[in-house]
PDB file of C-alpha atoms in Angstrom:
ATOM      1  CA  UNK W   1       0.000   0.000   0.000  1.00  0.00           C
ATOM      2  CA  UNK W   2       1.286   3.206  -1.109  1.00  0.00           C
ATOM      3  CA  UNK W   3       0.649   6.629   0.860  1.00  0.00           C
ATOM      4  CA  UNK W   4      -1.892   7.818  -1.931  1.00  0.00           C
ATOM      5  CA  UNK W   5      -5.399   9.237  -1.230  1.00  0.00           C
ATOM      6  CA  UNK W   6      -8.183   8.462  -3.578  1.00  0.00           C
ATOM      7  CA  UNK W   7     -10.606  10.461  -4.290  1.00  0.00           C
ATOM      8  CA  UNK W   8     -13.821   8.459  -5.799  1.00  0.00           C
ATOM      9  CA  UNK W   9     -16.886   9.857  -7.067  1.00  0.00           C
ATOM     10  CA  UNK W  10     -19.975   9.321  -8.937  1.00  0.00           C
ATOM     11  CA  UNK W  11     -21.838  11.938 -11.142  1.00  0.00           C
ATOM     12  CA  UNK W  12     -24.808  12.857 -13.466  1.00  0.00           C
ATOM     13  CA  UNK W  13     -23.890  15.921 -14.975  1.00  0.00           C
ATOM     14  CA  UNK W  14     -20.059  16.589 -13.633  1.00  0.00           C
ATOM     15  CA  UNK W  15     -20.449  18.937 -10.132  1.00  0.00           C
ATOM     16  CA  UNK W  16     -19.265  16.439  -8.216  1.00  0.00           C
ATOM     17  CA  UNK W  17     -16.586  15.750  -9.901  1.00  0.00           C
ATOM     18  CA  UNK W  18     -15.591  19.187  -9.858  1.00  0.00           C
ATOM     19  CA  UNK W  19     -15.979  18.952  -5.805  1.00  0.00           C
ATOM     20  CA  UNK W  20     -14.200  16.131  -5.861  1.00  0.00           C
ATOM     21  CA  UNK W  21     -10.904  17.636  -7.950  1.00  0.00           C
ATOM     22  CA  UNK W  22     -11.153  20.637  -5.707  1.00  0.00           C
ATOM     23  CA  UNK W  23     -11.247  18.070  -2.430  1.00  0.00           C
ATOM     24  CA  UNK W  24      -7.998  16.751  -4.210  1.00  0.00           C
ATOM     25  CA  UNK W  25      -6.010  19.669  -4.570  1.00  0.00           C
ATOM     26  CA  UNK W  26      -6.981  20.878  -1.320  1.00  0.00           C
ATOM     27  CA  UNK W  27      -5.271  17.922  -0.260  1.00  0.00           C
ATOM     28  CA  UNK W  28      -2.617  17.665  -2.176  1.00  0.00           C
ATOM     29  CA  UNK W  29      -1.260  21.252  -1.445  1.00  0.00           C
ATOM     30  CA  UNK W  30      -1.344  19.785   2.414  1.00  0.00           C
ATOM     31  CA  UNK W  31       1.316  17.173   1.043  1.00  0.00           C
ATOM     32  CA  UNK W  32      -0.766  14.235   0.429  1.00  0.00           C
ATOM     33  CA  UNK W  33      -0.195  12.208  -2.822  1.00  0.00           C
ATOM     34  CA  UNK W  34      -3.960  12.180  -4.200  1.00  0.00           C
ATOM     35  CA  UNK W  35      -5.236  10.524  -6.992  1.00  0.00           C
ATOM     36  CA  UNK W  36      -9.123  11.643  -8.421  1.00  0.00           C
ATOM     37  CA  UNK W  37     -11.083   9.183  -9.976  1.00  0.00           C
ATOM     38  CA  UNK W  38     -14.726   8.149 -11.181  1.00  0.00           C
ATOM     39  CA  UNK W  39     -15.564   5.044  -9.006  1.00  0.00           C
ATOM     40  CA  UNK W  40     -16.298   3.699 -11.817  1.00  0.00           C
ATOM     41  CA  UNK W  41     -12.802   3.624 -12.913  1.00  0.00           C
ATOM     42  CA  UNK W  42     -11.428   2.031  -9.550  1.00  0.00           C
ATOM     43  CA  UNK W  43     -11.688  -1.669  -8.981  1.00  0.00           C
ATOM     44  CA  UNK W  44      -8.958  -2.300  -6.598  1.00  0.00           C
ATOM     45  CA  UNK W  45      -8.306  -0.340  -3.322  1.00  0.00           C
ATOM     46  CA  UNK W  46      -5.138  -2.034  -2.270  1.00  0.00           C
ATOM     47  CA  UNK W  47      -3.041   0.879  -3.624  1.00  0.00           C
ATOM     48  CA  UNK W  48      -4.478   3.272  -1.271  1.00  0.00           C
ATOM     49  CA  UNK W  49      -3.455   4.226   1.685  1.00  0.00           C
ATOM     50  CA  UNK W  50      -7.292   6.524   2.674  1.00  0.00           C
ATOM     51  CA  UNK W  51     -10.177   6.943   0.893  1.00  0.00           C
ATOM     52  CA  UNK W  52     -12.652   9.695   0.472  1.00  0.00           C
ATOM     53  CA  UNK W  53     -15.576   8.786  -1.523  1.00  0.00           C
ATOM     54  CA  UNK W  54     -18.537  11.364  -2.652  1.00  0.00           C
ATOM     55  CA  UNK W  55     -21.955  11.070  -4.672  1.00  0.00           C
ATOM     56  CA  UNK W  56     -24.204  13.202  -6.415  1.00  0.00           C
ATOM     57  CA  UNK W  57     -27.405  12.832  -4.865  1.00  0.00           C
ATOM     58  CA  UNK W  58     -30.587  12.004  -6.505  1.00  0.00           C
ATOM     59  CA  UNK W  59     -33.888  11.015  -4.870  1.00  0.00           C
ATOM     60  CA  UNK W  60     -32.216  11.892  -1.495  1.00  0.00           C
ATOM     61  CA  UNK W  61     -29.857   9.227  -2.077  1.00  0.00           C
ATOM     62  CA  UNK W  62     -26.356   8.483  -3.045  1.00  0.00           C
ATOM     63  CA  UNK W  63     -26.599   7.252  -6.508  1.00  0.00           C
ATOM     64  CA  UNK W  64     -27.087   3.500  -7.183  1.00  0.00           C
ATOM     65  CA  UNK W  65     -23.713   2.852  -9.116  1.00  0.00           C
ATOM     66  CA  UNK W  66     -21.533   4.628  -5.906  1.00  0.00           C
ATOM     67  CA  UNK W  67     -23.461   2.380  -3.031  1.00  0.00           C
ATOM     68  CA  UNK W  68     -23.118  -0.425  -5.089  1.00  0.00           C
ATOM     69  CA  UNK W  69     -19.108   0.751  -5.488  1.00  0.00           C
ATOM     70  CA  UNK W  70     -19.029   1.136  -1.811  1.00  0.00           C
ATOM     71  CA  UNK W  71     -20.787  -2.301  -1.219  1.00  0.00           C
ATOM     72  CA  UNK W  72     -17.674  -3.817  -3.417  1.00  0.00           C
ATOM     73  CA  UNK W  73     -15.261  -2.444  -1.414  1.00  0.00           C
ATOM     74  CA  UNK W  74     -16.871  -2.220   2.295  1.00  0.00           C
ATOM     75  CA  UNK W  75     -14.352  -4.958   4.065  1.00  0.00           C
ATOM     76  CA  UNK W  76     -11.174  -2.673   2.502  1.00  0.00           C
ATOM     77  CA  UNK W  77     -13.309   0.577   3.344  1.00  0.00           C
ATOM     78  CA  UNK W  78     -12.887  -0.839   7.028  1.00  0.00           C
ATOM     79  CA  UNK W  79      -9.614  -1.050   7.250  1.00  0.00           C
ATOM     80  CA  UNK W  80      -8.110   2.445   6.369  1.00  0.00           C
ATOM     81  CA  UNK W  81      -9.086   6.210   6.850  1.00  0.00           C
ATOM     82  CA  UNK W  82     -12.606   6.875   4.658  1.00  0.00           C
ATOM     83  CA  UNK W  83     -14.370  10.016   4.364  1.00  0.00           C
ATOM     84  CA  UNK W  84     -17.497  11.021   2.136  1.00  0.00           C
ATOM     85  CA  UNK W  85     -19.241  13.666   0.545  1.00  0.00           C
ATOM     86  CA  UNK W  86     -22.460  14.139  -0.907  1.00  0.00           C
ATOM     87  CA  UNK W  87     -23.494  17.096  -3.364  1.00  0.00           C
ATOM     88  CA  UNK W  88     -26.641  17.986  -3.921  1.00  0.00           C
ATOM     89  CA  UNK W  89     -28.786  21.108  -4.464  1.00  0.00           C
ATOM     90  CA  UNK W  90     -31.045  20.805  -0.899  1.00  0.00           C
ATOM     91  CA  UNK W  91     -27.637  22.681   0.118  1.00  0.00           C
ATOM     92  CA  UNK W  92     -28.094  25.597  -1.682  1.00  0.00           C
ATOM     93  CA  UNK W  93     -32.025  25.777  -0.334  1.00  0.00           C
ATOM     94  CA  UNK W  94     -32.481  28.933   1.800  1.00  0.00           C
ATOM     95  CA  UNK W  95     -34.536  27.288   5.057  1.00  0.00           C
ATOM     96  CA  UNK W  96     -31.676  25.477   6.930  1.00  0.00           C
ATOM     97  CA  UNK W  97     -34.127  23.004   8.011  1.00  0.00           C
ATOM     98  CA  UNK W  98     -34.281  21.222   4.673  1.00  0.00           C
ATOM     99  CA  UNK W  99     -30.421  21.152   4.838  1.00  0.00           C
ATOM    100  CA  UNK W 100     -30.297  19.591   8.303  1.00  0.00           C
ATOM    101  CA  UNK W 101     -31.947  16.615   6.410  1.00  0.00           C
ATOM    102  CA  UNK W 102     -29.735  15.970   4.145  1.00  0.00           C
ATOM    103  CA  UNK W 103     -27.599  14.423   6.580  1.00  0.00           C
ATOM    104  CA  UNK W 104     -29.898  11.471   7.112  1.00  0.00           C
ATOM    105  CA  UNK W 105     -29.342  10.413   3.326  1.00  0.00           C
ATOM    106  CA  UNK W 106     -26.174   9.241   4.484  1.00  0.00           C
ATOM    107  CA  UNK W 107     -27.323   6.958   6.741  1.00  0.00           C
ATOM    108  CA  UNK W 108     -26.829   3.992   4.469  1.00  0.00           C
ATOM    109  CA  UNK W 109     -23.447   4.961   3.220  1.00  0.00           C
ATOM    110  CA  UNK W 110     -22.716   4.842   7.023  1.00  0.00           C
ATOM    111  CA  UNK W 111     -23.786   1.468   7.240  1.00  0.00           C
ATOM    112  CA  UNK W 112     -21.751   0.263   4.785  1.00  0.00           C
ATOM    113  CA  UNK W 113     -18.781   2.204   5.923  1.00  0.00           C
ATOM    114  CA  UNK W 114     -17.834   4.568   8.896  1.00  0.00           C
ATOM    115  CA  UNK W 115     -16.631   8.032   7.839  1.00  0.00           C
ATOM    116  CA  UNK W 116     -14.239   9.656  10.035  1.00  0.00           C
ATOM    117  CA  UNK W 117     -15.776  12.855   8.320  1.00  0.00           C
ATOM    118  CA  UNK W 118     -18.887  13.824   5.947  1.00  0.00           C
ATOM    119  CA  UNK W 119     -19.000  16.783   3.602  1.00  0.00           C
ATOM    120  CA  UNK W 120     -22.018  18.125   2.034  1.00  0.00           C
ATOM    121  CA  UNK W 121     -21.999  20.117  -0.581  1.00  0.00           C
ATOM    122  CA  UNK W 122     -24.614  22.472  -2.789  1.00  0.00           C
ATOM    123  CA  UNK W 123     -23.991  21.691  -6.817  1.00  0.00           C
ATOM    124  CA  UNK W 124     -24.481  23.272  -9.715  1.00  0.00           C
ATOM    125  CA  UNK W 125     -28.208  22.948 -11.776  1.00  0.00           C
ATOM    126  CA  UNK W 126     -27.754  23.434 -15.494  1.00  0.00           C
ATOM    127  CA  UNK W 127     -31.103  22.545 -16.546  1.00  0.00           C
ATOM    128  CA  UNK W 128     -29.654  21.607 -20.106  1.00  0.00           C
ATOM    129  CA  UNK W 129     -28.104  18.315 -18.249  1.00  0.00           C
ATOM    130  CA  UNK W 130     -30.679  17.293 -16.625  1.00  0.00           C
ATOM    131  CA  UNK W 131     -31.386  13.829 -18.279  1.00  0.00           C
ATOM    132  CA  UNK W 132     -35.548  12.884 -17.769  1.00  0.00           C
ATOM    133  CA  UNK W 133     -37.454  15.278 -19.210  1.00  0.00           C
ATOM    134  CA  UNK W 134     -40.015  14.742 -15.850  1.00  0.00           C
ATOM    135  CA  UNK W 135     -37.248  16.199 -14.259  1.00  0.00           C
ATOM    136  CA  UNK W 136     -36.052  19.229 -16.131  1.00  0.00           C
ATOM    137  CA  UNK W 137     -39.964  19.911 -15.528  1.00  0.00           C
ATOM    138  CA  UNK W 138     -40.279  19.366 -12.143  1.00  0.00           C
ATOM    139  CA  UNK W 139     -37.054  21.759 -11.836  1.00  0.00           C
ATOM    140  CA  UNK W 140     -38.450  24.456 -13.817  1.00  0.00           C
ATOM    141  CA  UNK W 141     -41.547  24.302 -11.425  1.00  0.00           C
ATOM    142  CA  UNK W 142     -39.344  24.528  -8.472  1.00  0.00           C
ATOM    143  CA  UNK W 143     -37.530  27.373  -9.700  1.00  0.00           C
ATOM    144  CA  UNK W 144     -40.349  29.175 -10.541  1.00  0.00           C
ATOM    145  CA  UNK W 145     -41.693  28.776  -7.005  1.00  0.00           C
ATOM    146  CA  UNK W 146     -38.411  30.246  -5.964  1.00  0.00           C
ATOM    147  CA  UNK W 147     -36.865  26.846  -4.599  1.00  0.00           C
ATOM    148  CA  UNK W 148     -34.178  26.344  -6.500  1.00  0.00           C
ATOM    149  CA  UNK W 149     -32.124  28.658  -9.118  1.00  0.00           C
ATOM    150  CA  UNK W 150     -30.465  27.878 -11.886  1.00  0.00           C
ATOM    151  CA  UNK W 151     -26.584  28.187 -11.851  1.00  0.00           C
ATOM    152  CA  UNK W 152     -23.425  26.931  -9.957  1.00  0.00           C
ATOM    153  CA  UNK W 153     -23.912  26.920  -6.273  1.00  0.00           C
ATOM    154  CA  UNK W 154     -20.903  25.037  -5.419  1.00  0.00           C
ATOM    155  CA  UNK W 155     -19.001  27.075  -2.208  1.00  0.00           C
ATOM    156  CA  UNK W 156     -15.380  26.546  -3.437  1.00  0.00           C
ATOM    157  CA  UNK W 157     -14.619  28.124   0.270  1.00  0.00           C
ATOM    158  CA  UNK W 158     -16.447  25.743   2.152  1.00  0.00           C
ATOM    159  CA  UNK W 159     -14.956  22.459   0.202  1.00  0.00           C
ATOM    160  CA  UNK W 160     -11.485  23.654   0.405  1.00  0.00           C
ATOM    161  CA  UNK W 161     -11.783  24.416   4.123  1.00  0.00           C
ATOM    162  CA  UNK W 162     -13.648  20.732   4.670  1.00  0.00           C
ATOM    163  CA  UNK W 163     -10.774  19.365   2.931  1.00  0.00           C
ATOM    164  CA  UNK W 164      -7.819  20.849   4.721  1.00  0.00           C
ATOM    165  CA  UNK W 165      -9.882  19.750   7.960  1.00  0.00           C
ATOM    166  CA  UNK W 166     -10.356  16.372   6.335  1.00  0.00           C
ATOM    167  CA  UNK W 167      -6.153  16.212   5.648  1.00  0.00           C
ATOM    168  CA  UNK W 168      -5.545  16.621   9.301  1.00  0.00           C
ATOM    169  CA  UNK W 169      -7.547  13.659  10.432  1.00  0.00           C
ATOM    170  CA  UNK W 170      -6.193  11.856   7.069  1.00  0.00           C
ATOM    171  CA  UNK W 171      -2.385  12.029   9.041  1.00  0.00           C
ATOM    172  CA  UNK W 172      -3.849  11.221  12.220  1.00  0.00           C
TER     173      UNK W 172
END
């Protein structure tokens, strides 16, 4: 096992990747060796020495390709340093009471694995990628009712700081 960090994620329409390479050169510019990568391209966790692992979120859940990543890999999970993320737009919502939910959708990732630290994160909503057309309508609807606006909401700020927090506890 090397000393390398991997960063894993799963996406729909890229803003978690994007939190994901910033997580990675947070960490990186604390020393750590990182390496960024879909989950989908990772089979084998045997070079890593910690893992953070993040998820868009869709239907208040991580999606069904990361679980099923971290079900793969939940006995190597357990034995070194894991941390997840989740990004979804509930975190740019206004009423902090809708964002003090989202921390129950983790509650099965936590099952599967026990984080020594969770981020969550607000995306980015380009209705253009969102795939269903149900669901570009039911967005349009909610940002005509002034739930949700269009745009990048990602806090580049907040990530970086949960990621030099995260690098701390990494070395520990």
């Amino acid at each position: 096992m090397s000393d390398t960090i991997l960063v894993a994620y799963a996406t729909r329409a890229g803003s978690t990747a994007g939190v994901a390479e910033a997580i990675g050169a947070a960490l990186a510019e604390r020393g750590a060796q990182v390496e960024v990568r879909s989950m989908q391209e990772v089979s084998d966790l045997s070079p890593y020495r910690a893992v953070v692992a993040g998820s868009a979120i869709q239907d208040r859940q991580w999606l069904p390709e990361a679980m099923q990543w971290l079900r793969q890999h939940q006995a190597e999970l357990a034995r070194r340093p894991f941390a997840s993320f989740m990004v979804c737009m509930t975190m740019s919502m206004k009423n902090p009471q809708y964002r003090e939910g989202v921390k129950d959708w983790l509650a099965p990732v936590r099952a599967l694995a026990r984080p020594l630290s969770e981020g969550y994160f607000a995306g980015a909503l380009d209705l253009a990628k969102v795939p269903s057309r149900r669901k570009r309508l039911m967005f349009r609807l909610s940002i005509l009712l002034g739930v949700w606006s269009e745009g990048d909401h990602r806090d580049w700020a907040a990530i970086r700081a949960w990621a030099n927090d995260l690098a701390a506890k990494l070395r520990a």
